[in-house]
Tab-separated table of C-alpha atoms in Angstrom:
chain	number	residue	atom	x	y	z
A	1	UNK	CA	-25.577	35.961	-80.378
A	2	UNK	CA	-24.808	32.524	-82.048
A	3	UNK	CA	-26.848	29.665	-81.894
A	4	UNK	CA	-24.804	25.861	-82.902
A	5	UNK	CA	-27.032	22.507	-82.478
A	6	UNK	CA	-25.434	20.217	-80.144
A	7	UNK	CA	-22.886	16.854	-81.369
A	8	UNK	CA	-23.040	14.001	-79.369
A	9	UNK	CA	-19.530	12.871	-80.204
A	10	UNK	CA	-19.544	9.681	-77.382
A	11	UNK	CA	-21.322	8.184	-74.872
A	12	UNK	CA	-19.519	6.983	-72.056
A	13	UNK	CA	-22.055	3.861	-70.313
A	14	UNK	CA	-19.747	3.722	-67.155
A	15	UNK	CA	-19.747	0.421	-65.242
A	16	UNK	CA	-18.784	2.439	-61.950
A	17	UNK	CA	-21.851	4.001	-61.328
A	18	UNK	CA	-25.061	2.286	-63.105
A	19	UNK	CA	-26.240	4.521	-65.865
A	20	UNK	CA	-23.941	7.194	-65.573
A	21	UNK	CA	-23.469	9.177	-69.053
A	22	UNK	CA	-20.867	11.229	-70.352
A	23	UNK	CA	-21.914	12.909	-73.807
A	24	UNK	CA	-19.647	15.056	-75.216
A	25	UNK	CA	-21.350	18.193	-77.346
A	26	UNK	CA	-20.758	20.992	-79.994
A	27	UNK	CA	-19.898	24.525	-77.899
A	28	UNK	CA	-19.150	26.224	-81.563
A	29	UNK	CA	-16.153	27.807	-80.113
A	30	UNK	CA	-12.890	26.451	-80.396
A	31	UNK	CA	-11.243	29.046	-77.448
A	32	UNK	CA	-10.647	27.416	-73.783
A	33	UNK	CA	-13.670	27.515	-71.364
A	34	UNK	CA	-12.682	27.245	-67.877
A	35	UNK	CA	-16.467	28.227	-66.471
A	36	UNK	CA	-18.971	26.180	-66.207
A	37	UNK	CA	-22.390	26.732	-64.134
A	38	UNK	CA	-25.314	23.941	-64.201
A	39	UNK	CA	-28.661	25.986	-63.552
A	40	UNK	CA	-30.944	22.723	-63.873
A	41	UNK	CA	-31.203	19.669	-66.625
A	42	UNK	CA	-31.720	21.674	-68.976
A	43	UNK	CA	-29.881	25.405	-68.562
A	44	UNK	CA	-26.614	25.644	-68.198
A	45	UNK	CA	-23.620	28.591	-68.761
A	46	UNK	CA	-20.165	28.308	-69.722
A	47	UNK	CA	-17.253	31.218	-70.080
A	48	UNK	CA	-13.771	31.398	-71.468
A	49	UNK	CA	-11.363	33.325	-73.452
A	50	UNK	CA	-11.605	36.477	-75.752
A	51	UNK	CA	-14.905	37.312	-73.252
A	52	UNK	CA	-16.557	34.347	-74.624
A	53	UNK	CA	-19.663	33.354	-72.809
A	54	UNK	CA	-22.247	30.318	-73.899
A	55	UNK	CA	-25.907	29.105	-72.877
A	56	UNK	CA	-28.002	26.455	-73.471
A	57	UNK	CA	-31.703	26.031	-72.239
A	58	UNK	CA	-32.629	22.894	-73.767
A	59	UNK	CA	-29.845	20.143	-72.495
A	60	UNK	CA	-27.303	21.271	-74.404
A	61	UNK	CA	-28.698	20.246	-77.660
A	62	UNK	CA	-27.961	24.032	-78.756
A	63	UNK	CA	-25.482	26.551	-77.226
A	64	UNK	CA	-25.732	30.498	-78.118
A	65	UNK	CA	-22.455	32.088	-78.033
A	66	UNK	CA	-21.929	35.508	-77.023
A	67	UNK	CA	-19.551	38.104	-76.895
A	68	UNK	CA	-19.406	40.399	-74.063
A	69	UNK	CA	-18.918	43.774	-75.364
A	70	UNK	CA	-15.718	45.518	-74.486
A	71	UNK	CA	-14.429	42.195	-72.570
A	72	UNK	CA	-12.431	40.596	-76.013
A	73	UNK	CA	-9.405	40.658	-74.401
A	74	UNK	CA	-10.565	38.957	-70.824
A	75	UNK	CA	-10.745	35.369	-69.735
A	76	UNK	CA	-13.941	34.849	-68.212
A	77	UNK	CA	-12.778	31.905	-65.317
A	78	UNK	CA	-16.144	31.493	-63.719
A	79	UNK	CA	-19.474	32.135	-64.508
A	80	UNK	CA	-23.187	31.661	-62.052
A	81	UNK	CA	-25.974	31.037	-63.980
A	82	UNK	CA	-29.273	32.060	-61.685
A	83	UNK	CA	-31.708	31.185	-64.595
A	84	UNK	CA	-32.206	31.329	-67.980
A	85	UNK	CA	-31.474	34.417	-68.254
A	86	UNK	CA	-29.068	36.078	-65.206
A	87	UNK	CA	-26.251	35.453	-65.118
A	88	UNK	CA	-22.359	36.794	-63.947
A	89	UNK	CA	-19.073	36.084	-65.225
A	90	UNK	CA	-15.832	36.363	-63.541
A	91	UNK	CA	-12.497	37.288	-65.370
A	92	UNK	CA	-9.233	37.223	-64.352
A	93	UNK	CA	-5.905	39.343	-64.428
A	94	UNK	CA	-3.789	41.953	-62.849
A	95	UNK	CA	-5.304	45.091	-62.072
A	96	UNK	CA	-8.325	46.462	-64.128
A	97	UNK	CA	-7.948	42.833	-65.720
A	98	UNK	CA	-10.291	41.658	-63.036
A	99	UNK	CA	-13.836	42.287	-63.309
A	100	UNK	CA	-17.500	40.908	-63.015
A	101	UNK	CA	-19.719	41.352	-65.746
A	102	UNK	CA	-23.723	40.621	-64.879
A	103	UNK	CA	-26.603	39.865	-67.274
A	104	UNK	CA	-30.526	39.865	-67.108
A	105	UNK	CA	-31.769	39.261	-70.077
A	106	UNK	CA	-30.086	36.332	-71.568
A	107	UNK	CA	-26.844	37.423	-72.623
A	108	UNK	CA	-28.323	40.413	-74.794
A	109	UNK	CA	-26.003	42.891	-72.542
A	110	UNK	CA	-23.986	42.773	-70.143
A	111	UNK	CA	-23.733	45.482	-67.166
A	112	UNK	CA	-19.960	45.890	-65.302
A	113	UNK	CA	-20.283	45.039	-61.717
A	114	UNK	CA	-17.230	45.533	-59.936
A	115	UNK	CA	-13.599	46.153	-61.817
A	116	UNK	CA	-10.595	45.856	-59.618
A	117	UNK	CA	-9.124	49.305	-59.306
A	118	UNK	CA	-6.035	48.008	-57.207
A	119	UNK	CA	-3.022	47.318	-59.499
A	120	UNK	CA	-2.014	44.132	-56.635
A	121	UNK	CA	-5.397	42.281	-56.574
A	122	UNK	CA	-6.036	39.168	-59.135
A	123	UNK	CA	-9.590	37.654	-59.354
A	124	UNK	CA	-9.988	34.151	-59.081
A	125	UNK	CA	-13.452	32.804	-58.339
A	126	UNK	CA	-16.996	32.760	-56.889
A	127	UNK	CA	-19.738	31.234	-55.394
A	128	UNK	CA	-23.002	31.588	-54.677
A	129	UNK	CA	-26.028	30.690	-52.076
A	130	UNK	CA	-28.737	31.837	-53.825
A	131	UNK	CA	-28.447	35.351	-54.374
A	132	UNK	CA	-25.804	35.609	-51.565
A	133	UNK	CA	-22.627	35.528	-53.074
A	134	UNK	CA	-18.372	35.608	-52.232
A	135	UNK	CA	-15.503	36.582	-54.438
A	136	UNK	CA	-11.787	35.588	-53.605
A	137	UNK	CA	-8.774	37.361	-55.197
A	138	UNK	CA	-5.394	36.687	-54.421
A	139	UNK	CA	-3.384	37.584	-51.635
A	140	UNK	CA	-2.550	41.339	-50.640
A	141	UNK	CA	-0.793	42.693	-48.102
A	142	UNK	CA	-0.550	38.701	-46.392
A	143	UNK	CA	-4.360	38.302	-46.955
A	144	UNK	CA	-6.612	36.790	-49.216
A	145	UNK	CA	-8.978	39.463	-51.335
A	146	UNK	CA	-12.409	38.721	-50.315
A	147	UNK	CA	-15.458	40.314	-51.645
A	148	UNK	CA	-19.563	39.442	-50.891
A	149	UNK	CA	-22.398	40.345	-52.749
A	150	UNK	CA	-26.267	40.173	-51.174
A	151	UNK	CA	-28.125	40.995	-54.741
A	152	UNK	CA	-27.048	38.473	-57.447
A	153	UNK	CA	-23.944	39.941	-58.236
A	154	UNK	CA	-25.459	43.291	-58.870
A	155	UNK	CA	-23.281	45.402	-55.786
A	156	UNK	CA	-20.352	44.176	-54.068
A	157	UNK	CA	-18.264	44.792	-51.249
A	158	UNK	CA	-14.675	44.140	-49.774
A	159	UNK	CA	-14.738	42.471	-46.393
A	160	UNK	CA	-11.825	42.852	-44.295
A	161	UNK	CA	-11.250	39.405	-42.694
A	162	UNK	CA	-9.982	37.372	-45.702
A	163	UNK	CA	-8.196	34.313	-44.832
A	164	UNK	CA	-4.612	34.899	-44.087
A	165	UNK	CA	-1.980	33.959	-46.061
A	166	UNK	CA	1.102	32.722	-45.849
A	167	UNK	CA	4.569	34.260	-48.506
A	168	UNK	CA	4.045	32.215	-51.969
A	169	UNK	CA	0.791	31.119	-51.228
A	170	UNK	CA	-2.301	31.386	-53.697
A	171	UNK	CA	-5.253	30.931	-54.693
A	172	UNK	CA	-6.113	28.997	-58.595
A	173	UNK	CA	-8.239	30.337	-61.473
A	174	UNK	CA	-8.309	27.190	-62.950
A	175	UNK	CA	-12.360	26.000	-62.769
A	176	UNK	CA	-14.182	28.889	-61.062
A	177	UNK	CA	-14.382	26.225	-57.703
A	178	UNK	CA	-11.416	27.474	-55.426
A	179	UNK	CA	-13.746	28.842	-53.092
A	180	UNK	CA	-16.925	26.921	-52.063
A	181	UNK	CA	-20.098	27.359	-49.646
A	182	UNK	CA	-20.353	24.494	-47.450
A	183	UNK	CA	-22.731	23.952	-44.565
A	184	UNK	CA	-22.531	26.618	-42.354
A	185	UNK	CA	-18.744	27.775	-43.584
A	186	UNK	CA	-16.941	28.991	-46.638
A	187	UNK	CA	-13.678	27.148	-47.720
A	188	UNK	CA	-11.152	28.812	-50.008
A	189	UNK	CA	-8.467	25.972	-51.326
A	190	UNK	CA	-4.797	27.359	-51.683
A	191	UNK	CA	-1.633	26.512	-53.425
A	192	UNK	CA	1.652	27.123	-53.897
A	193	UNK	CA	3.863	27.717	-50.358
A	194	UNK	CA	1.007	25.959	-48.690
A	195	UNK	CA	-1.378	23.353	-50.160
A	196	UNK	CA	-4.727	23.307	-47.505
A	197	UNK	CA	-8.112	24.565	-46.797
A	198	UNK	CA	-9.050	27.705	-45.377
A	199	UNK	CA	-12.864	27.413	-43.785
A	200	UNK	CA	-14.619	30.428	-42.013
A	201	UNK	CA	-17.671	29.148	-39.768
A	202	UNK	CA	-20.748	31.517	-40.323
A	203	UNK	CA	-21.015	34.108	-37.047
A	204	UNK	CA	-17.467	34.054	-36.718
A	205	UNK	CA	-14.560	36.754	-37.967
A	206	UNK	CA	-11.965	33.819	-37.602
A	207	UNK	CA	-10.339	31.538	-40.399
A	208	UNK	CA	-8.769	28.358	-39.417
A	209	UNK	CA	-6.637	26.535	-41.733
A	210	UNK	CA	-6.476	22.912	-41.931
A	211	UNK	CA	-3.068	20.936	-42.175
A	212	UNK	CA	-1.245	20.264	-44.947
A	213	UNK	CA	-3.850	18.699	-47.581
A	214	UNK	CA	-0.917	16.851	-49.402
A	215	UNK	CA	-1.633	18.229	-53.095
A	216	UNK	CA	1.841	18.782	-54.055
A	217	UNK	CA	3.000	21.487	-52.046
A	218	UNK	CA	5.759	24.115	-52.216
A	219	UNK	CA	5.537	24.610	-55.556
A	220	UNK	CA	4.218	27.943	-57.542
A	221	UNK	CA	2.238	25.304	-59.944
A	222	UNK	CA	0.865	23.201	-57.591
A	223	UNK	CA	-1.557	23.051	-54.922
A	224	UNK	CA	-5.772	22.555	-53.849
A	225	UNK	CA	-6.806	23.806	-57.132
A	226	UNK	CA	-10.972	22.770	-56.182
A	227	UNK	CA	-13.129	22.570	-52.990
A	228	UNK	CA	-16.832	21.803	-52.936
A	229	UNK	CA	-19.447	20.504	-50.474
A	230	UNK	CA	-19.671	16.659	-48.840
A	231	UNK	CA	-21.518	15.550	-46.047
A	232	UNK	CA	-20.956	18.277	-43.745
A	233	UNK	CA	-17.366	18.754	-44.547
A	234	UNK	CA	-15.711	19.225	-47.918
A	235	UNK	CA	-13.917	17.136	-51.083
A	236	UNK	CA	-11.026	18.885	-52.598
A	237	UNK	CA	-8.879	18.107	-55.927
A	238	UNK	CA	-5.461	19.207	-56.816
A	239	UNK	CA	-1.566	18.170	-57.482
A	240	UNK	CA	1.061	19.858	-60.101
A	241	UNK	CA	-0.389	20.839	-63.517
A	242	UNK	CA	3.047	20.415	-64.819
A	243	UNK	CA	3.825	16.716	-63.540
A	244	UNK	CA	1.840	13.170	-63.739
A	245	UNK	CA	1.809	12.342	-60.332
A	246	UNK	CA	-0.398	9.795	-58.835
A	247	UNK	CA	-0.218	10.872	-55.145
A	248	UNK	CA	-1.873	13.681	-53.355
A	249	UNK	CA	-4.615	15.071	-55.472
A	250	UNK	CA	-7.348	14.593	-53.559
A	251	UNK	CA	-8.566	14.625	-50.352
A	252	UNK	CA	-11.840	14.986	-48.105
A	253	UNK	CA	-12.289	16.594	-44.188
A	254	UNK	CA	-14.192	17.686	-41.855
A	255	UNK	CA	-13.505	21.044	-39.852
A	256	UNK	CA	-9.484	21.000	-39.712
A	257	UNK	CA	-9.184	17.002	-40.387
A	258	UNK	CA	-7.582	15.787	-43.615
A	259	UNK	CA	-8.075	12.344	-44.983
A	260	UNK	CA	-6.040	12.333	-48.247
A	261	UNK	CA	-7.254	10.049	-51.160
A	262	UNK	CA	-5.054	9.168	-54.118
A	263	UNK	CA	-6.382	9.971	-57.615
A	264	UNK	CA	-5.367	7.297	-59.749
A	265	UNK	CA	-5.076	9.444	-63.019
A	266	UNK	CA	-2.876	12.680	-62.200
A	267	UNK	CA	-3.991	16.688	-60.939
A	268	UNK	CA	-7.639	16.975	-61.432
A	269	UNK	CA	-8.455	20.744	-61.271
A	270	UNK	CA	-12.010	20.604	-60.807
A	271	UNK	CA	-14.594	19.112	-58.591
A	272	UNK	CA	-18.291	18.068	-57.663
A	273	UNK	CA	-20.404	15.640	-56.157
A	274	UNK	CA	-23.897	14.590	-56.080
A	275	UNK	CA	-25.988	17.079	-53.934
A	276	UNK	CA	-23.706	17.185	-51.525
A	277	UNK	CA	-23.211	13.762	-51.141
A	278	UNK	CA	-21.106	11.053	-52.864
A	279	UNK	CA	-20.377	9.970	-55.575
A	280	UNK	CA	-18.103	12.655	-56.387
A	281	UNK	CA	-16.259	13.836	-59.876
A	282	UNK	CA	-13.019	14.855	-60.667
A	283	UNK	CA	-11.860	16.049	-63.412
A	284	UNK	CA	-8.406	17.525	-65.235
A	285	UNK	CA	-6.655	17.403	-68.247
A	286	UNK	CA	-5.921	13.566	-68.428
A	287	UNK	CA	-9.892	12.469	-68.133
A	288	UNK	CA	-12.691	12.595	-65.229
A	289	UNK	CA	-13.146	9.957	-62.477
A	290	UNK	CA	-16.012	9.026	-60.054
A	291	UNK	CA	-15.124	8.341	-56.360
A	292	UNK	CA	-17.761	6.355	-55.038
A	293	UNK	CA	-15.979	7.017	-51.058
A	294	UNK	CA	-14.152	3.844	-51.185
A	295	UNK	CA	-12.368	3.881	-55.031
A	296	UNK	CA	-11.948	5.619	-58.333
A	297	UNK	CA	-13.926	4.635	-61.392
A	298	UNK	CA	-12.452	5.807	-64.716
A	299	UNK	CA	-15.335	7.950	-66.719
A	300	UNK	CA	-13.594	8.883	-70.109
A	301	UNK	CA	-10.023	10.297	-70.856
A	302	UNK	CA	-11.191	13.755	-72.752
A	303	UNK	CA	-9.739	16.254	-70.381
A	304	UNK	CA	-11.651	18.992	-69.335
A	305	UNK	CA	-10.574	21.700	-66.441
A	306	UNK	CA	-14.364	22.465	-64.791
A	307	UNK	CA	-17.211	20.792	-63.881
A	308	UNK	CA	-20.876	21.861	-62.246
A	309	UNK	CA	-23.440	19.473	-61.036
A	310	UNK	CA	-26.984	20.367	-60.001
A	311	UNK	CA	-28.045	17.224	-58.482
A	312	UNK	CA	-26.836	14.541	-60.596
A	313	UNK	CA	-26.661	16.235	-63.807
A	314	UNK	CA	-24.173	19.046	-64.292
A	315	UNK	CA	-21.519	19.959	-67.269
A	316	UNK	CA	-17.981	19.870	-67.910
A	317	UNK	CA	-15.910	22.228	-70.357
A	318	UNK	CA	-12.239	22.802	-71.396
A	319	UNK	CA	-9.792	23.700	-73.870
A	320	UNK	CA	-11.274	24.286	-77.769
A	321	UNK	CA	-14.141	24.501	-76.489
A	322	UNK	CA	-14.902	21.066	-75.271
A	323	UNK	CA	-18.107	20.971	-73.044
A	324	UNK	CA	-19.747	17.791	-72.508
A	325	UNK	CA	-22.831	16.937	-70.193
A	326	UNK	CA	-22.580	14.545	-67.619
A	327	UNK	CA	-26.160	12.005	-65.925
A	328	UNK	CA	-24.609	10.135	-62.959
A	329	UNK	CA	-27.052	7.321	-62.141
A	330	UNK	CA	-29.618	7.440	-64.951
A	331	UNK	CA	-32.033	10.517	-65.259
């Protein structure tokens, strides 16, 4: 384990939102680091390539980097922090490619949860409700992989009702946030042959799929690439990773109704807002924006691919190891 003091290499005082910070800081990695997980203000966890994983427990003013034994060659996607010192990591790829990694005591060791055995399924992300927990891989077989833990992480288990999916259609490992707990429902974004939202209410074995969420669609590289939690209903962030388009990358909704929103500044591949409520974040490889419900506020034009709120402080991180910590309203 590595410990690197923290860099504060700007501060962002953004007019949009009074007091809102954006403070870039020293991972001491240079690989990519698509995971990020905000435990509180002060611990957070990060993941990335060549089985990279990072925590901080004061702020961010230090980060300890760690290497997960046997896991050089994975990308770790996503990563749940529980506490200072459990936590899982997600990585992605074909086949045995795919696993979940779990640790207790601080990133010391790391214990192999569950290692796709099926040379079809894909892992692409997680999330948690407490210690309740859901995994999504990629479509087999017309449905979505879908997995559910009830210890942390520790034990999981394949449901059989994944949402349904359509030829060409896919899920994103692109910020550990394509599937989301909501109020009462999961949501799993999707891409590719279909760009919408796929929500499953709890008590029932049905998935309905909302209409088209505008992000792009019919394209392999495009698509909902996030989903999180607003005001009883959901906020979602996409478009093309290989264009700069303007239109369709966002949108918010409510059970099966889409209201789509315009993003001013290109795809935005990751998404969060303020306990559940607004404002909310995006963020991408051109720069991060606040949507306050009614407009977009430019916050800084370092591009990141994930962000992670826990109230209204969270992290963001992306390629060479950029990570920066984010105060929306003052702390």
């Amino acid at each position: 384990m590595r410990i690197v003091t923290a860099l504060v290499l700007f501060t962002c005082a953004c007019t949009a939102q009074a007091g809102t910070t954006l403070q870039l800081q020293d991972s001491g990695v240079d690989v990519r680091l698509r995971g990020i997980s905000a435990v509180d203000a002060n611990i957070a966890w990060a993941s990335g390539q060549k089985g990279t994983a990072l925590r901080t427990v004061d702020g961010g003013a230090q980060w300890q980097v760690m290497q997960v034994e046997g896991a050089q060659a994975l990308d770790f996607r996503d990563v749940e922090g529980f506490s200072d010192h459990v936590a899982v990591v997600l990585s992605i790829g074909p086949g045995d490619a795919s696993r979940v990694y779990r640790t207790e005591d601080g990133g010391q060791s790391w214990a192999l949860a569950p290692q796709n055995n099926d040379p079809r399924g894909f892992y692409d992300c997680m999330a948690f409700e407490g210690e309740r927990g859901w995994m999504l891989g990629d479509p087999v077989d017309g449905r979505y992989q879908l997995f559910a833990t009830d210890n942390g992480g520790r034990d999981w288990r394949q449901l059989a009702n994944g949402p349904q999916a359509e030829p060409g259609e896919a899920a994103f490992a692109a910020s550990g946030t394509c599937i989301a707990r909501l109020h009462g429902a999961l949501a799993v974004a999707s891409g590719g042959a279909k760009a919408r939202i796929h929500l499953l209410r709890d008590g029932q074995q049905a998935w309905q799929a909302t209409m088209d969420a505008g992000m792009a669609r019919r394209k392999q590289e495009a698509g909902v690439f996030s989903v999180t939690a607003l005001a009883q209903g959901w906020f979602a962030v996409g478009g093309d990773y290989k264009a700069e388009l303007t239109t369709g990358n966002a949108a918010v909704g409510k059970g099966k109704k889409v209201r789509r929103i315009n993003a001013p500044r290109g795809y935005r591949s990751g998404a969060a807002c303020v306990g559940d409520q607004l404002p909310c974040i995006a963020t991408g490889p051109s720069g991060t924006d606040l949507w306050d419900g009614k407009r977009w506020h430019a916050l800084g034009d370092a591009g990141f691919d994930a962000i992670d709120l826990h109230g209204n402080i969270g992290w963001l991180s992306g390629a060479a190891g950029r990570i920066a910590r984010i105060v929306i309203g003052g702390e």
